[in-house]
PDB file of C-alpha atoms in Angstrom:
ATOM      1  CA  UNK I   1     108.406 120.010  91.610  1.00 53.00           C
ATOM      2  CA  UNK I   2     105.835 122.516  92.783  1.00 72.00           C
ATOM      3  CA  UNK I   3     103.597 120.852  95.331  1.00 86.00           C
ATOM      4  CA  UNK I   4     103.284 120.033  99.046  1.00 94.00           C
ATOM      5  CA  UNK I   5     106.383 120.406 101.185  1.00 96.00           C
ATOM      6  CA  UNK I   6     107.114 117.532 103.555  1.00 97.00           C
ATOM      7  CA  UNK I   7     109.965 116.781 105.926  1.00 96.00           C
ATOM      8  CA  UNK I   8     111.861 113.491 105.854  1.00 96.00           C
ATOM      9  CA  UNK I   9     114.304 111.852 108.221  1.00 96.00           C
ATOM     10  CA  UNK I  10     116.216 108.690 107.362  1.00 97.00           C
ATOM     11  CA  UNK I  11     117.489 105.989 109.696  1.00 96.00           C
ATOM     12  CA  UNK I  12     121.264 106.021 110.050  1.00 95.00           C
ATOM     13  CA  UNK I  13     121.481 102.671 108.243  1.00 96.00           C
ATOM     14  CA  UNK I  14     120.100 104.388 105.140  1.00 97.00           C
ATOM     15  CA  UNK I  15     122.461 107.363 105.119  1.00 96.00           C
ATOM     16  CA  UNK I  16     124.662 105.547 102.614  1.00 95.00           C
ATOM     17  CA  UNK I  17     121.997 106.026  99.955  1.00 97.00           C
ATOM     18  CA  UNK I  18     120.990 109.669 100.452  1.00 96.00           C
ATOM     19  CA  UNK I  19     122.714 112.983  99.860  1.00 93.00           C
ATOM     20  CA  UNK I  20     124.695 114.419 102.780  1.00 92.00           C
ATOM     21  CA  UNK I  21     122.153 117.175 103.380  1.00 89.00           C
ATOM     22  CA  UNK I  22     119.448 114.624 104.184  1.00 91.00           C
ATOM     23  CA  UNK I  23     121.398 112.633 106.751  1.00 90.00           C
ATOM     24  CA  UNK I  24     120.739 114.811 109.788  1.00 84.00           C
ATOM     25  CA  UNK I  25     117.347 115.783 111.139  1.00 85.00           C
ATOM     26  CA  UNK I  26     114.178 116.346 109.152  1.00 89.00           C
ATOM     27  CA  UNK I  27     115.090 117.731 105.760  1.00 91.00           C
ATOM     28  CA  UNK I  28     112.418 119.560 103.737  1.00 94.00           C
ATOM     29  CA  UNK I  29     111.335 118.280 100.339  1.00 95.00           C
ATOM     30  CA  UNK I  30     108.840 119.703  97.872  1.00 96.00           C
ATOM     31  CA  UNK I  31     106.842 116.916  96.217  1.00 96.00           C
ATOM     32  CA  UNK I  32     104.658 116.920  93.126  1.00 95.00           C
ATOM     33  CA  UNK I  33     101.459 116.147  95.055  1.00 94.00           C
ATOM     34  CA  UNK I  34     100.739 112.914  93.170  1.00 95.00           C
ATOM     35  CA  UNK I  35     103.717 110.591  93.611  1.00 96.00           C
ATOM     36  CA  UNK I  36     103.551 107.897  96.268  1.00 97.00           C
ATOM     37  CA  UNK I  37     105.806 107.987  99.298  1.00 98.00           C
ATOM     38  CA  UNK I  38     107.562 104.896  97.967  1.00 98.00           C
ATOM     39  CA  UNK I  39     108.385 106.725  94.742  1.00 97.00           C
ATOM     40  CA  UNK I  40     109.595 109.766  96.688  1.00 97.00           C
ATOM     41  CA  UNK I  41     111.922 107.646  98.831  1.00 97.00           C
ATOM     42  CA  UNK I  42     113.304 105.836  95.798  1.00 97.00           C
ATOM     43  CA  UNK I  43     113.831 109.121  93.945  1.00 96.00           C
ATOM     44  CA  UNK I  44     116.152 110.154  96.762  1.00 96.00           C
ATOM     45  CA  UNK I  45     118.325 107.085  96.156  1.00 96.00           C
ATOM     46  CA  UNK I  46     117.030 104.552  98.682  1.00 97.00           C
ATOM     47  CA  UNK I  47     115.998 101.133  97.295  1.00 97.00           C
ATOM     48  CA  UNK I  48     112.712 100.032  98.851  1.00 97.00           C
ATOM     49  CA  UNK I  49     114.362  96.694  99.638  1.00 97.00           C
ATOM     50  CA  UNK I  50     116.195  98.557 102.429  1.00 98.00           C
ATOM     51  CA  UNK I  51     113.164 100.367 103.839  1.00 98.00           C
ATOM     52  CA  UNK I  52     111.311  99.084 106.862  1.00 97.00           C
ATOM     53  CA  UNK I  53     108.483 101.028 108.454  1.00 98.00           C
ATOM     54  CA  UNK I  54     107.336 104.354 107.055  1.00 98.00           C
ATOM     55  CA  UNK I  55     105.976 106.569 109.813  1.00 98.00           C
ATOM     56  CA  UNK I  56     104.065 109.766 109.017  1.00 98.00           C
ATOM     57  CA  UNK I  57     103.268 111.993 111.992  1.00 97.00           C
ATOM     58  CA  UNK I  58     103.555 109.009 114.357  1.00 94.00           C
ATOM     59  CA  UNK I  59     101.344 106.672 112.310  1.00 97.00           C
ATOM     60  CA  UNK I  60     102.588 103.896 110.071  1.00 98.00           C
ATOM     61  CA  UNK I  61     101.728 104.106 106.370  1.00 98.00           C
ATOM     62  CA  UNK I  62     102.446 102.037 103.271  1.00 98.00           C
ATOM     63  CA  UNK I  63     104.578 102.932 100.282  1.00 97.00           C
ATOM     64  CA  UNK I  64     101.375 103.836  98.390  1.00 98.00           C
ATOM     65  CA  UNK I  65     100.686 106.783 100.719  1.00 98.00           C
ATOM     66  CA  UNK I  66     100.470 110.162  98.922  1.00 97.00           C
ATOM     67  CA  UNK I  67     102.286 112.764 101.034  1.00 97.00           C
ATOM     68  CA  UNK I  68     100.415 115.896 102.091  1.00 96.00           C
ATOM     69  CA  UNK I  69     101.780 119.326 102.967  1.00 96.00           C
ATOM     70  CA  UNK I  70     103.452 119.587 106.354  1.00 96.00           C
ATOM     71  CA  UNK I  71     103.814 115.861 106.995  1.00 97.00           C
ATOM     72  CA  UNK I  72     106.835 114.595 108.889  1.00 97.00           C
ATOM     73  CA  UNK I  73     108.060 111.288 107.486  1.00 97.00           C
ATOM     74  CA  UNK I  74     110.385 108.842 109.209  1.00 97.00           C
ATOM     75  CA  UNK I  75     111.998 106.340 106.874  1.00 98.00           C
ATOM     76  CA  UNK I  76     113.204 103.440 108.984  1.00 97.00           C
ATOM     77  CA  UNK I  77     115.520 100.600 108.052  1.00 98.00           C
ATOM     78  CA  UNK I  78     114.480  96.984 107.662  1.00 97.00           C
ATOM     79  CA  UNK I  79     114.147  95.239 111.016  1.00 95.00           C
ATOM     80  CA  UNK I  80     116.421  92.277 111.623  1.00 95.00           C
ATOM     81  CA  UNK I  81     115.930  89.411 111.274  1.00 95.00           C
ATOM     82  CA  UNK I  82     113.841  90.308 108.239  1.00 96.00           C
ATOM     83  CA  UNK I  83     110.819  88.117 107.678  1.00 92.00           C
ATOM     84  CA  UNK I  84     110.423  86.979 104.068  1.00 92.00           C
ATOM     85  CA  UNK I  85     107.075  85.417 103.109  1.00 86.00           C
ATOM     86  CA  UNK I  86     107.085  81.876 101.814  1.00 79.00           C
ATOM     87  CA  UNK I  87     109.473  79.004 102.386  1.00 71.00           C
ATOM     88  CA  UNK I  88     112.111  77.865 102.034  1.00 84.00           C
ATOM     89  CA  UNK I  89     114.299  80.957 102.052  1.00 94.00           C
ATOM     90  CA  UNK I  90     116.375  81.049  98.873  1.00 97.00           C
ATOM     91  CA  UNK I  91     118.829  83.558  97.457  1.00 98.00           C
ATOM     92  CA  UNK I  92     120.038  84.790  94.076  1.00 98.00           C
ATOM     93  CA  UNK I  93     123.373  86.617  93.890  1.00 98.00           C
ATOM     94  CA  UNK I  94     124.682  88.887  91.167  1.00 96.00           C
ATOM     95  CA  UNK I  95     127.935  88.272  89.315  1.00 95.00           C
ATOM     96  CA  UNK I  96     130.043  90.279  91.787  1.00 96.00           C
ATOM     97  CA  UNK I  97     129.202  88.116  94.818  1.00 98.00           C
ATOM     98  CA  UNK I  98     130.769  84.780  93.917  1.00 97.00           C
ATOM     99  CA  UNK I  99     132.681  84.318  97.175  1.00 97.00           C
ATOM    100  CA  UNK I 100     129.577  85.097  99.216  1.00 98.00           C
ATOM    101  CA  UNK I 101     127.592  82.582  97.152  1.00 98.00           C
ATOM    102  CA  UNK I 102     130.134  79.835  97.821  1.00 98.00           C
ATOM    103  CA  UNK I 103     130.155  80.587 101.548  1.00 98.00           C
ATOM    104  CA  UNK I 104     126.369  80.507 101.764  1.00 98.00           C
ATOM    105  CA  UNK I 105     126.397  77.148  99.964  1.00 98.00           C
ATOM    106  CA  UNK I 106     129.076  75.902 102.364  1.00 97.00           C
ATOM    107  CA  UNK I 107     126.552  76.593 105.138  1.00 98.00           C
ATOM    108  CA  UNK I 108     123.815  74.714 103.290  1.00 98.00           C
ATOM    109  CA  UNK I 109     121.945  77.841 102.175  1.00 98.00           C
ATOM    110  CA  UNK I 110     120.308  77.723  98.727  1.00 98.00           C
ATOM    111  CA  UNK I 111     122.259  80.377  96.797  1.00 98.00           C
ATOM    112  CA  UNK I 112     121.872  80.578  93.018  1.00 98.00           C
ATOM    113  CA  UNK I 113     124.778  82.228  91.200  1.00 97.00           C
ATOM    114  CA  UNK I 114     126.567  82.224  87.885  1.00 91.00           C
ATOM    115  CA  UNK I 115     129.914  83.832  87.053  1.00 91.00           C
ATOM    116  CA  UNK I 116     128.499  84.963  83.725  1.00 91.00           C
ATOM    117  CA  UNK I 117     126.475  88.156  84.057  1.00 91.00           C
ATOM    118  CA  UNK I 118     122.978  87.536  82.626  1.00 93.00           C
ATOM    119  CA  UNK I 119     122.040  91.220  82.932  1.00 95.00           C
ATOM    120  CA  UNK I 120     119.803  93.104  85.329  1.00 96.00           C
ATOM    121  CA  UNK I 121     116.551  92.228  83.580  1.00 96.00           C
ATOM    122  CA  UNK I 122     117.287  88.488  83.639  1.00 96.00           C
ATOM    123  CA  UNK I 123     118.296  88.565  87.310  1.00 97.00           C
ATOM    124  CA  UNK I 124     115.144  90.437  88.277  1.00 97.00           C
ATOM    125  CA  UNK I 125     112.986  88.021  86.277  1.00 97.00           C
ATOM    126  CA  UNK I 126     114.668  84.983  87.862  1.00 96.00           C
ATOM    127  CA  UNK I 127     114.154  86.446  91.335  1.00 96.00           C
ATOM    128  CA  UNK I 128     110.425  86.715  90.599  1.00 95.00           C
ATOM    129  CA  UNK I 129     110.137  83.354  88.838  1.00 95.00           C
ATOM    130  CA  UNK I 130     111.903  81.330  91.543  1.00 95.00           C
ATOM    131  CA  UNK I 131     110.918  83.546  94.503  1.00 95.00           C
ATOM    132  CA  UNK I 132     114.510  84.214  95.479  1.00 97.00           C
ATOM    133  CA  UNK I 133     115.893  87.104  97.506  1.00 97.00           C
ATOM    134  CA  UNK I 134     118.204  88.999  95.157  1.00 98.00           C
ATOM    135  CA  UNK I 135     121.462  90.021  96.845  1.00 98.00           C
ATOM    136  CA  UNK I 136     123.463  92.775  95.178  1.00 98.00           C
ATOM    137  CA  UNK I 137     125.722  95.774  95.670  1.00 97.00           C
ATOM    138  CA  UNK I 138     124.120  97.381  92.605  1.00 96.00           C
ATOM    139  CA  UNK I 139     121.599  99.917  93.873  1.00 95.00           C
ATOM    140  CA  UNK I 140     120.077 100.339  90.435  1.00 95.00           C
ATOM    141  CA  UNK I 141     119.352  96.618  90.175  1.00 97.00           C
ATOM    142  CA  UNK I 142     117.492  96.698  93.494  1.00 97.00           C
ATOM    143  CA  UNK I 143     115.242  99.482  92.193  1.00 96.00           C
ATOM    144  CA  UNK I 144     113.777  97.167  89.536  1.00 96.00           C
ATOM    145  CA  UNK I 145     110.079  96.537  90.087  1.00 94.00           C
ATOM    146  CA  UNK I 146     110.204  92.919  88.876  1.00 95.00           C
ATOM    147  CA  UNK I 147     112.281  91.518  91.723  1.00 96.00           C
ATOM    148  CA  UNK I 148     110.400  89.393  94.246  1.00 95.00           C
ATOM    149  CA  UNK I 149     112.555  90.449  97.204  1.00 96.00           C
ATOM    150  CA  UNK I 150     116.017  91.908  97.482  1.00 97.00           C
ATOM    151  CA  UNK I 151     118.737  93.194  99.766  1.00 98.00           C
ATOM    152  CA  UNK I 152     121.720  95.460  99.397  1.00 98.00           C
ATOM    153  CA  UNK I 153     125.024  93.897 100.473  1.00 98.00           C
ATOM    154  CA  UNK I 154     126.720  96.688 102.380  1.00 96.00           C
ATOM    155  CA  UNK I 155     130.347  95.532 102.455  1.00 97.00           C
ATOM    156  CA  UNK I 156     132.818  94.550  99.764  1.00 96.00           C
ATOM    157  CA  UNK I 157     134.583  92.100 102.128  1.00 97.00           C
ATOM    158  CA  UNK I 158     133.316  88.484 102.013  1.00 97.00           C
ATOM    159  CA  UNK I 159     133.602  87.972 105.789  1.00 96.00           C
ATOM    160  CA  UNK I 160     131.454  91.031 106.483  1.00 97.00           C
ATOM    161  CA  UNK I 161     129.071  90.197 103.640  1.00 98.00           C
ATOM    162  CA  UNK I 162     128.358  86.782 105.134  1.00 98.00           C
ATOM    163  CA  UNK I 163     127.774  88.194 108.619  1.00 97.00           C
ATOM    164  CA  UNK I 164     125.472  90.841 107.149  1.00 97.00           C
ATOM    165  CA  UNK I 165     123.303  88.367 105.230  1.00 98.00           C
ATOM    166  CA  UNK I 166     123.103  85.899 108.120  1.00 97.00           C
ATOM    167  CA  UNK I 167     122.218  88.697 110.557  1.00 96.00           C
ATOM    168  CA  UNK I 168     119.586  90.136 108.262  1.00 97.00           C
ATOM    169  CA  UNK I 169     117.791  86.937 107.258  1.00 96.00           C
ATOM    170  CA  UNK I 170     118.803  84.307 109.841  1.00 95.00           C
ATOM    171  CA  UNK I 171     118.496  81.447 107.318  1.00 95.00           C
ATOM    172  CA  UNK I 172     118.483  77.866 108.531  1.00 94.00           C
ATOM    173  CA  UNK I 173     122.022  76.495 108.310  1.00 97.00           C
ATOM    174  CA  UNK I 174     122.981  72.945 107.309  1.00 97.00           C
ATOM    175  CA  UNK I 175     126.759  72.997 106.738  1.00 96.00           C
ATOM    176  CA  UNK I 176     128.449  70.566 104.355  1.00 95.00           C
ATOM    177  CA  UNK I 177     125.214  69.603 102.612  1.00 96.00           C
ATOM    178  CA  UNK I 178     125.423  71.695  99.429  1.00 97.00           C
ATOM    179  CA  UNK I 179     127.862  71.842  96.531  1.00 97.00           C
ATOM    180  CA  UNK I 180     129.853  75.087  96.644  1.00 96.00           C
ATOM    181  CA  UNK I 181     130.396  74.892  92.885  1.00 96.00           C
ATOM    182  CA  UNK I 182     126.844  74.458  91.575  1.00 97.00           C
ATOM    183  CA  UNK I 183     124.501  74.686  94.604  1.00 98.00           C
ATOM    184  CA  UNK I 184     123.303  71.082  94.259  1.00 98.00           C
ATOM    185  CA  UNK I 185     122.779  68.785  97.268  1.00 97.00           C
ATOM    186  CA  UNK I 186     125.615  66.562  98.478  1.00 95.00           C
ATOM    187  CA  UNK I 187     125.378  62.894  99.318  1.00 89.00           C
ATOM    188  CA  UNK I 188     127.842  60.436 100.853  1.00 83.00           C
ATOM    189  CA  UNK I 189     130.053  58.830  98.228  1.00 73.00           C
ATOM    190  CA  UNK I 190     131.659  55.404  98.114  1.00 65.00           C
ATOM    191  CA  UNK I 191     135.410  55.764  97.653  1.00 58.00           C
ATOM    192  CA  UNK I 192     135.576  52.953  95.131  1.00 51.00           C
ATOM    193  CA  UNK I 193     132.911  54.580  92.976  1.00 54.00           C
ATOM    194  CA  UNK I 194     134.617  57.982  92.805  1.00 53.00           C
ATOM    195  CA  UNK I 195     138.268  56.954  92.742  1.00 60.00           C
ATOM    196  CA  UNK I 196     138.577  57.712  89.031  1.00 61.00           C
ATOM    197  CA  UNK I 197     138.079  61.394  89.955  1.00 64.00           C
ATOM    198  CA  UNK I 198     140.787  61.361  92.625  1.00 56.00           C
ATOM    199  CA  UNK I 199     144.527  61.856  92.394  1.00 54.00           C
ATOM    200  CA  UNK I 200     146.610  59.021  93.798  1.00 49.00           C
ATOM    201  CA  UNK I 201     147.651  61.006  96.858  1.00 46.00           C
ATOM    202  CA  UNK I 202     144.036  61.748  97.704  1.00 51.00           C
ATOM    203  CA  UNK I 203     143.091  58.082  97.274  1.00 51.00           C
ATOM    204  CA  UNK I 204     145.784  57.040  99.757  1.00 49.00           C
ATOM    205  CA  UNK I 205     145.150  59.768 102.337  1.00 52.00           C
ATOM    206  CA  UNK I 206     141.354  60.092 102.593  1.00 56.00           C
ATOM    207  CA  UNK I 207     138.501  57.648 103.046  1.00 54.00           C
ATOM    208  CA  UNK I 208     135.413  59.854 103.576  1.00 61.00           C
ATOM    209  CA  UNK I 209     133.928  61.542 100.530  1.00 79.00           C
ATOM    210  CA  UNK I 210     130.804  63.362  99.423  1.00 84.00           C
ATOM    211  CA  UNK I 211     129.535  63.938  95.895  1.00 90.00           C
ATOM    212  CA  UNK I 212     127.205  66.477  94.336  1.00 92.00           C
ATOM    213  CA  UNK I 213     124.094  64.808  93.004  1.00 93.00           C
ATOM    214  CA  UNK I 214     123.931  67.320  90.144  1.00 95.00           C
ATOM    215  CA  UNK I 215     127.413  68.206  88.866  1.00 92.00           C
ATOM    216  CA  UNK I 216     129.066  65.042  90.343  1.00 87.00           C
ATOM    217  CA  UNK I 217     131.928  66.997  91.917  1.00 86.00           C
ATOM    218  CA  UNK I 218     133.627  65.042  94.715  1.00 85.00           C
ATOM    219  CA  UNK I 219     134.506  66.540  98.113  1.00 84.00           C
ATOM    220  CA  UNK I 220     136.805  65.449 100.940  1.00 76.00           C
ATOM    221  CA  UNK I 221     138.456  67.063 103.959  1.00 79.00           C
ATOM    222  CA  UNK I 222     141.562  68.329 102.215  1.00 71.00           C
ATOM    223  CA  UNK I 223     144.138  71.038 102.846  1.00 68.00           C
ATOM    224  CA  UNK I 224     141.591  73.859 102.959  1.00 78.00           C
ATOM    225  CA  UNK I 225     139.229  72.145 105.378  1.00 84.00           C
ATOM    226  CA  UNK I 226     140.509  73.972 108.487  1.00 88.00           C
ATOM    227  CA  UNK I 227     139.786  77.356 106.890  1.00 93.00           C
ATOM    228  CA  UNK I 228     136.314  76.250 105.823  1.00 94.00           C
ATOM    229  CA  UNK I 229     135.646  74.763 109.248  1.00 94.00           C
ATOM    230  CA  UNK I 230     136.476  78.120 110.837  1.00 96.00           C
ATOM    231  CA  UNK I 231     133.936  79.867 108.585  1.00 96.00           C
ATOM    232  CA  UNK I 232     131.280  77.302 109.488  1.00 96.00           C
ATOM    233  CA  UNK I 233     131.969  77.462 113.223  1.00 96.00           C
ATOM    234  CA  UNK I 234     131.796  81.266 113.299  1.00 96.00           C
ATOM    235  CA  UNK I 235     128.534  81.274 111.345  1.00 96.00           C
ATOM    236  CA  UNK I 236     126.945  78.686 113.627  1.00 96.00           C
ATOM    237  CA  UNK I 237     128.103  80.592 116.712  1.00 93.00           C
ATOM    238  CA  UNK I 238     126.762  83.900 115.444  1.00 88.00           C
ATOM    239  CA  UNK I 239     123.488  82.343 114.339  1.00 82.00           C
ATOM    240  CA  UNK I 240     122.992  80.737 117.734  1.00 77.00           C
ATOM    241  CA  UNK I 241     123.498  84.094 119.431  1.00 67.00           C
TER     242      UNK I 241
END
């Protein structure tokens, strides 16, 4: 590049995405004089899904701003909770986030997911078509222009991933109302009508059941319920705070 020199500083939350030399203070950058600020930020490795306010010499600008020589640019992180236009809030998760998808569904959050990877282009198109927030740990995927909205999942641990998403978006929670297998809504089920799907021990031990209205999977408070209950209680407590 051989154009105006600007100085950029990145919020600490964004340091993960930029080279070490750009993590402290205002680092100089020579631009080409025609690229937008959004393009400049992305070229340095930061997905725009993670960018909040852009402040140039103490005034807020949009991603379409063309930088001029001598400008000082602050790239801030997304403010939490992040406001997403439209309702209801719905998510789409990539193939690597299956556990997070199941936990969001456990909390009643609409979370589309498949364990077969449809490819980046298909995920981006589905995000746009169904107006879903695309969650991913793939930075390249989040750079795709087609996506309607997106967010980088910062941890590789499901517990931290769930806290991160709930903190960032504060979705409305309705635990035990959604199928963790297919994302469909659950309804109360009559034991006599679902007994052909139950093992004899389950038939003798449990009387309260729910069934997915889409995939017909049957649920009851089995051996893993205490662990699931702990996840739900922590999420509700954190969301209330």
